[in-house]
């Protein structure tokens, strides 16, 4: 905008709301008498831009220091503090809609407030804020193993009673119970210095001195055994257990009646239930977005291991889809063929993994698959450079990291944390696996994790290999024969709560979609009275909540009762490749034309239309595989939460393993803690990767991937200087990346990671409702805290170690 126009910005704000009104031209001419025709035209265009409908969500939680509240308008959710909410309401009334003028004015208010606040903050005040936490302290979080909670066989009540413990050496100690159940106790010694007298698994005779005298138990000796000790010093707790079947029945009955009569008063011990719910919240976020594909091997024939089942979600589904041929037949068994699997199973090195490179070739409408591991390429030295150079020039180029884990089929059984007998729903959760499901899983002893680490940086490196075109024909050695297809791998999708309120029916027919100047074609996949799922021929580049018009040319030929053109829908979901849309009919009257048509279509053709169901061929298989995945995955996940200062980690999950790269997260840390500060060394920069990725994911759901290079000096005790991390964009050229790797290896250790950042999916509360209901009954404040935690997970950061592959691509492995 010219200087003259910039001096009259108040005119834009004053007149923009009237653009669509008849008096606009008169008001504009009166206000711009002294303007040139050119500037009047530019002013008019700017006003029209500001009056256009906007679908962008405003989130001020990281922009302002004041608390923000949820404001929902026209189906779009905003987080605004009080001044912004007031301005938003005022401008929406002026514009009669949510427009770009509203959007930009609210953001401008937040920006002015931010500058004013930062301008008045003194350096002393800033130092006080910075001194509260060191640079890395806010990135230190607890690590936990997924689904690593114990099932409680009976309710345990918080109850304090004086007891005397008699040990096998005739010594006696006084203590008080912390909680009690028919089979166990948690105790606190009156004198903590006597803790050394108690040995794990040693017998202990206990007399309940504090029971009421009329109980008849104040002198009765009850035999227990020490299970273990938790905590230290004043916080030390002794855990003891007994077999109630061999104890006096009078004691069993007394304790059962005590708990039944007083558990509302003294409260049930909820530690186990709270830990289980916290665990399940993280597992659900992990299962729905992990980029690693978990494939389960059948080893009934030890010499012929076979990939049999896969646990699939919306992110890792792309790995499975890559191996579909022209007939949509699944061929991932080519990648995970028996010789490769056998080599992994027989490897003496538990850290050993496969690096596989793949591409496809299409000829006469048929898909031909090619793949090779780094070890296989070393056995064909004359073809190695040809394969890498030719394959990396293909659009279909892929690089996979394949890791094998030993598993126990019984890890598929994960009961609830609560004991059986509370209600029927909990009893159902605690049921063992069905015999049919057990028989399907009994030969599953290994899990393969396949992660797609394909990246442009690496692809450019491999393209630098000299391509000898005369040898391209010899790459048939790495081709997979189409006449010997692999065993089909059965996919079990991650299942979320069904959010559709109506039954869906399969309906495949041609459609045309229009949105402003966009005109796309495609087919419908399924329909309901108010909803529609489409598969488009070209990507849909607009955003969620966009309004679209749908036409049905084929269906129009079969009806004259309805005009099936320009039917109004709103976009509710867009998949990762932007080719699949979920739409909801826009209802301005009681029923829209689309809803009237589909109501009649469904009513008249219920015998012909097939309903969409989520039933599994083997009931419970999907959940069983998901449990096995959670308990055995080698994938590290960092859970991110949004605070006023930005995005910060709240927890990590990872199964125990001996990988050397874990030293980066555990350097000078307690055993249960992990420090991810090195991932945020760019946090003070304007283009901090993880922060910008999480912001971008609010608008585009596709996971964002990048590589990070790390130099680590394990001898340096100071965490801040021991680890130097650089994102790929900070090392702009291949020469600078190569120099960084060489320097890191010369001074200490080098590591490289593929980092996937995903947005957290909507929580499935039905999966958690029994634990949540149980906790709410006795401690509603704890339930609310866990519920807030569940909804506050903003996204997940997944780390995949690609150090070997980075060294291989830069030819530093020799």
Coordinates of C-alpha atoms in Angstrom, one line a residue, residues 58-346:
X58 CA -7.1 -17.7 16.3
X59 CA -5.1 -19.0 19.2
X60 CA -3.6 -16.4 21.5
X61 CA -2.4 -18.8 24.2
X62 CA 1.3 -18.4 23.2
X63 CA 0.9 -14.7 22.3
X64 CA -0.5 -13.1 25.4
X65 CA 0.1 -13.6 29.1
X66 CA -3.5 -13.3 30.2
X67 CA -5.6 -16.6 30.5
X68 CA -7.5 -17.4 27.3
X69 CA -10.9 -19.0 27.0
X70 CA -12.5 -21.0 24.2
X71 CA -14.7 -19.0 21.9
X72 CA -16.6 -21.0 19.2
X73 CA -18.2 -19.1 16.2
X74 CA -19.6 -20.6 13.1
X75 CA -18.0 -24.0 13.9
X76 CA -14.5 -22.5 14.2
X77 CA -12.8 -22.6 17.6
X78 CA -10.7 -19.6 18.9
X79 CA -8.7 -19.1 22.1
X80 CA -9.0 -15.5 23.1
X81 CA -8.2 -13.5 26.3
X82 CA -10.9 -11.0 27.5
X83 CA -9.9 -7.9 25.4
X84 CA -9.6 -10.0 22.3
X85 CA -12.9 -11.7 22.9
X86 CA -14.6 -8.3 23.3
X87 CA -13.0 -7.0 20.1
X88 CA -13.9 -10.2 18.3
X89 CA -17.6 -9.9 19.3
X90 CA -17.7 -6.2 18.3
X91 CA -16.1 -6.7 14.8
X92 CA -18.2 -9.8 14.0
X93 CA -21.3 -7.7 14.7
X94 CA -20.0 -4.9 12.4
X95 CA -19.0 -7.3 9.6
X96 CA -22.0 -9.5 10.1
X97 CA -19.7 -12.5 9.8
X98 CA -16.2 -13.8 10.6
X99 CA -13.9 -12.1 8.0
X100 CA -10.3 -11.4 7.4
X101 CA -10.8 -8.0 8.9
X102 CA -11.9 -9.6 12.2
X103 CA -9.0 -12.0 12.1
X104 CA -6.3 -9.4 11.4
X105 CA -7.6 -6.9 13.9
X106 CA -7.6 -9.4 16.8
X107 CA -4.1 -10.5 15.9
X108 CA -3.0 -6.9 15.7
X109 CA -4.4 -6.3 19.2
X110 CA -2.4 -9.2 20.6
X111 CA 0.8 -8.1 18.8
X112 CA 0.5 -4.5 20.2
X113 CA -0.1 -5.9 23.7
X114 CA 2.9 -8.2 23.4
X115 CA 5.2 -5.4 22.3
X116 CA 3.9 -3.2 25.1
X117 CA 4.5 -5.8 27.8
X118 CA 8.0 -6.7 26.6
X119 CA 8.9 -3.1 26.3
X120 CA 8.2 -2.3 30.0
X121 CA 9.9 -5.4 31.4
X122 CA 13.2 -4.5 33.1
X123 CA 16.3 -6.6 32.7
X124 CA 16.1 -7.4 36.4
X125 CA 12.6 -8.8 36.1
X126 CA 13.7 -10.9 33.1
X127 CA 16.6 -12.3 35.1
X128 CA 14.2 -13.3 37.9
X129 CA 12.0 -15.1 35.4
X130 CA 15.0 -16.9 33.8
X131 CA 16.4 -17.8 37.2
X132 CA 13.3 -19.8 38.1
X133 CA 14.4 -22.6 35.8
X134 CA 17.6 -23.3 34.0
X135 CA 17.6 -23.6 30.3
X136 CA 17.3 -27.4 30.4
X137 CA 15.2 -28.0 33.5
X138 CA 11.9 -27.3 31.8
X139 CA 12.8 -30.0 29.3
X140 CA 13.5 -32.7 31.9
X141 CA 10.5 -35.1 32.1
X142 CA 9.7 -38.6 33.5
X143 CA 10.0 -41.5 31.1
X144 CA 7.5 -44.3 31.4
X145 CA 6.9 -47.7 29.7
X146 CA 3.5 -47.9 28.0
X147 CA 0.9 -50.2 29.6
X148 CA 3.2 -50.9 32.5
X149 CA 0.7 -50.7 35.2
X150 CA -0.4 -53.6 37.5
X151 CA -3.8 -55.1 37.8
X152 CA -5.2 -54.8 41.3
X153 CA -7.1 -58.0 42.3
X154 CA -9.0 -56.3 45.1
X155 CA -9.9 -52.8 46.3
X156 CA -7.5 -51.2 48.7
X157 CA -8.7 -48.6 51.2
X158 CA -6.7 -45.8 52.8
X159 CA -6.8 -46.8 56.4
X160 CA -4.5 -46.1 59.4
X161 CA -4.3 -48.5 62.3
X162 CA -1.5 -49.3 64.8
X163 CA 0.2 -52.7 64.2
X164 CA 3.1 -54.6 65.7
X165 CA 5.4 -56.6 63.4
X166 CA 7.2 -59.7 64.6
X167 CA 10.2 -60.7 62.5
X168 CA 11.7 -64.2 62.3
X169 CA 14.6 -63.1 64.6
X170 CA 12.1 -62.4 67.4
X171 CA 12.5 -58.7 67.0
X172 CA 9.3 -56.6 67.0
X173 CA 8.6 -53.2 65.3
X174 CA 5.8 -50.8 65.6
X175 CA 4.2 -49.4 62.5
X176 CA 1.0 -48.0 61.1
X177 CA -0.9 -49.1 58.0
X178 CA -1.2 -46.7 55.1
X179 CA -3.7 -48.8 53.2
X180 CA -5.3 -52.2 53.6
X181 CA -6.9 -55.0 51.6
X182 CA -7.8 -58.6 52.4
X183 CA -4.5 -59.8 50.9
X184 CA -2.1 -56.9 51.4
X185 CA -0.9 -53.9 53.4
X186 CA 1.2 -50.9 52.9
X187 CA 3.0 -49.8 56.1
X188 CA 4.9 -46.9 57.6
X189 CA 7.4 -47.7 60.4
X190 CA 7.1 -45.6 63.5
X191 CA 10.9 -45.4 63.6
X192 CA 12.3 -45.2 60.0
X193 CA 15.8 -46.1 61.3
X194 CA 14.6 -49.7 61.8
X195 CA 14.0 -50.1 58.1
X196 CA 17.2 -52.1 57.7
X197 CA 15.8 -54.9 59.8
X198 CA 13.2 -55.7 57.2
X199 CA 14.3 -58.0 54.3
X200 CA 12.5 -58.6 51.0
X201 CA 10.5 -61.8 50.9
X202 CA 11.1 -62.5 54.6
X203 CA 8.1 -63.7 56.7
X204 CA 6.4 -61.2 59.1
X205 CA 3.8 -61.9 61.7
X206 CA 1.5 -58.9 62.3
X207 CA -0.8 -58.1 65.2
X208 CA -3.4 -55.4 64.6
X209 CA -3.2 -53.6 68.0
X210 CA -5.4 -50.7 66.8
X211 CA -8.5 -52.8 65.8
X212 CA -11.6 -52.3 68.0
X213 CA -11.5 -54.5 71.1
X214 CA -14.8 -56.2 70.2
X215 CA -13.3 -57.4 66.9
X216 CA -11.5 -60.3 68.6
X217 CA -8.4 -59.5 66.5
X218 CA -6.2 -57.3 68.8
X219 CA -4.2 -60.3 69.8
X220 CA -4.6 -62.5 66.7
X221 CA -1.3 -63.0 64.7
X222 CA -1.7 -62.8 60.9
X223 CA 1.1 -64.2 58.8
X224 CA 2.4 -62.0 56.0
X225 CA 5.5 -61.9 53.7
X226 CA 7.4 -58.8 52.8
X227 CA 7.0 -57.9 49.2
X228 CA 9.4 -54.9 49.0
X229 CA 10.1 -51.4 50.1
X230 CA 9.4 -48.2 48.2
X231 CA 10.6 -44.7 49.0
X232 CA 13.4 -43.6 51.3
X233 CA 13.8 -42.3 54.9
X234 CA 10.5 -40.7 56.2
X235 CA 8.8 -41.6 52.9
X236 CA 9.7 -45.3 53.0
X237 CA 6.8 -47.7 52.7
X238 CA 6.8 -51.4 53.4
X239 CA 4.6 -53.6 51.2
X240 CA 3.5 -57.0 52.6
X241 CA 1.1 -59.6 51.2
X242 CA -0.6 -62.8 52.4
X243 CA -2.7 -65.7 51.0
X244 CA -6.2 -65.1 52.3
X245 CA -7.1 -68.7 51.6
X246 CA -4.8 -69.9 54.3
X247 CA -5.6 -67.2 56.9
X248 CA -8.2 -67.1 59.6
X249 CA -11.6 -66.5 58.1
X250 CA -12.6 -64.1 60.9
X251 CA -9.9 -61.7 59.8
X252 CA -10.8 -62.0 56.1
X253 CA -14.5 -61.2 56.9
X254 CA -13.6 -58.3 59.2
X255 CA -11.4 -56.6 56.6
X256 CA -13.9 -57.1 53.8
X257 CA -16.7 -55.6 55.8
X258 CA -14.4 -52.8 57.0
X259 CA -13.7 -51.8 53.4
X260 CA -17.3 -52.3 52.2
X261 CA -18.6 -50.1 55.1
X262 CA -16.0 -47.4 55.1
X263 CA -14.5 -47.0 51.6
X264 CA -16.5 -43.8 51.0
X265 CA -15.3 -42.4 54.2
X266 CA -11.6 -43.3 54.1
X267 CA -11.4 -43.4 50.3
X268 CA -10.2 -46.2 48.1
X269 CA -6.5 -46.1 47.3
X270 CA -6.5 -44.8 43.7
X271 CA -2.7 -44.8 43.0
X272 CA -3.0 -47.8 40.7
X273 CA -6.1 -46.4 38.8
X274 CA -4.5 -43.0 38.4
X275 CA -1.3 -44.5 37.1
X276 CA -3.2 -46.7 34.7
X277 CA -5.3 -43.9 33.3
X278 CA -2.3 -41.7 32.8
X279 CA -0.6 -44.6 31.0
X280 CA -3.6 -45.2 28.8
X281 CA -3.8 -41.5 27.9
X282 CA -0.2 -41.6 26.6
X283 CA -0.7 -45.0 24.9
X284 CA -3.8 -43.7 23.0
X285 CA -1.9 -40.6 21.8
X286 CA 1.0 -42.9 20.7
X287 CA -1.1 -45.6 19.0
X288 CA -3.0 -43.1 16.9
X289 CA 0.0 -41.2 15.5
X290 CA 3.2 -43.3 15.7
X291 CA 5.0 -43.3 12.3
X292 CA 6.5 -46.8 12.9
X293 CA 4.5 -49.7 11.4
X294 CA 4.3 -52.6 13.7
X295 CA 4.3 -56.0 11.9
X296 CA 4.0 -59.3 13.8
X297 CA 5.8 -62.4 12.7
X298 CA 4.5 -66.0 12.7
X299 CA 7.4 -68.3 13.5
X300 CA 5.6 -71.6 13.5
X301 CA 8.2 -72.7 11.0
X302 CA 11.5 -71.3 12.5
X303 CA 13.2 -71.4 9.2
X304 CA 10.4 -69.6 7.4
X305 CA 9.3 -66.6 9.5
X306 CA 6.3 -64.8 7.9
X307 CA 4.9 -61.3 8.3
X308 CA 1.3 -62.0 9.3
X309 CA -0.4 -59.0 11.0
X310 CA 0.1 -55.3 11.1
X311 CA -1.1 -52.6 13.5
X312 CA -2.0 -49.6 11.3
X313 CA -3.0 -46.0 12.0
X314 CA -3.5 -42.9 9.8
X315 CA 0.2 -42.0 9.7
X316 CA 2.0 -45.4 9.2
X317 CA -0.7 -46.6 6.8
X318 CA 1.3 -44.9 4.0
X319 CA 4.0 -47.6 4.5
X320 CA 1.4 -50.3 3.8
X321 CA -0.1 -48.3 0.9
X322 CA 3.2 -48.0 -0.8
X323 CA 3.3 -51.8 -1.3
X324 CA -0.1 -52.0 -3.0
X325 CA -0.1 -53.2 -6.6
X326 CA -2.4 -52.1 -9.4
X327 CA -5.0 -54.5 -8.1
X328 CA -4.8 -53.1 -4.5
X329 CA -3.2 -56.4 -3.4
X330 CA -0.9 -56.0 -0.4
X331 CA 2.8 -56.9 -1.1
X332 CA 4.8 -55.6 2.0
X333 CA 5.9 -59.2 2.3
X334 CA 8.4 -58.4 -0.5
X335 CA 10.1 -55.9 1.9
X336 CA 9.8 -58.3 4.8
X337 CA 10.7 -61.5 3.0
X338 CA 11.8 -64.6 5.0
X339 CA 15.5 -64.4 4.2
X340 CA 15.7 -60.9 5.6
X341 CA 13.6 -61.8 8.6
X342 CA 15.6 -64.9 9.3
X343 CA 18.8 -62.9 9.2
X344 CA 17.4 -60.4 11.8
X345 CA 16.1 -63.2 14.1
X346 CA 19.5 -65.0 14.0

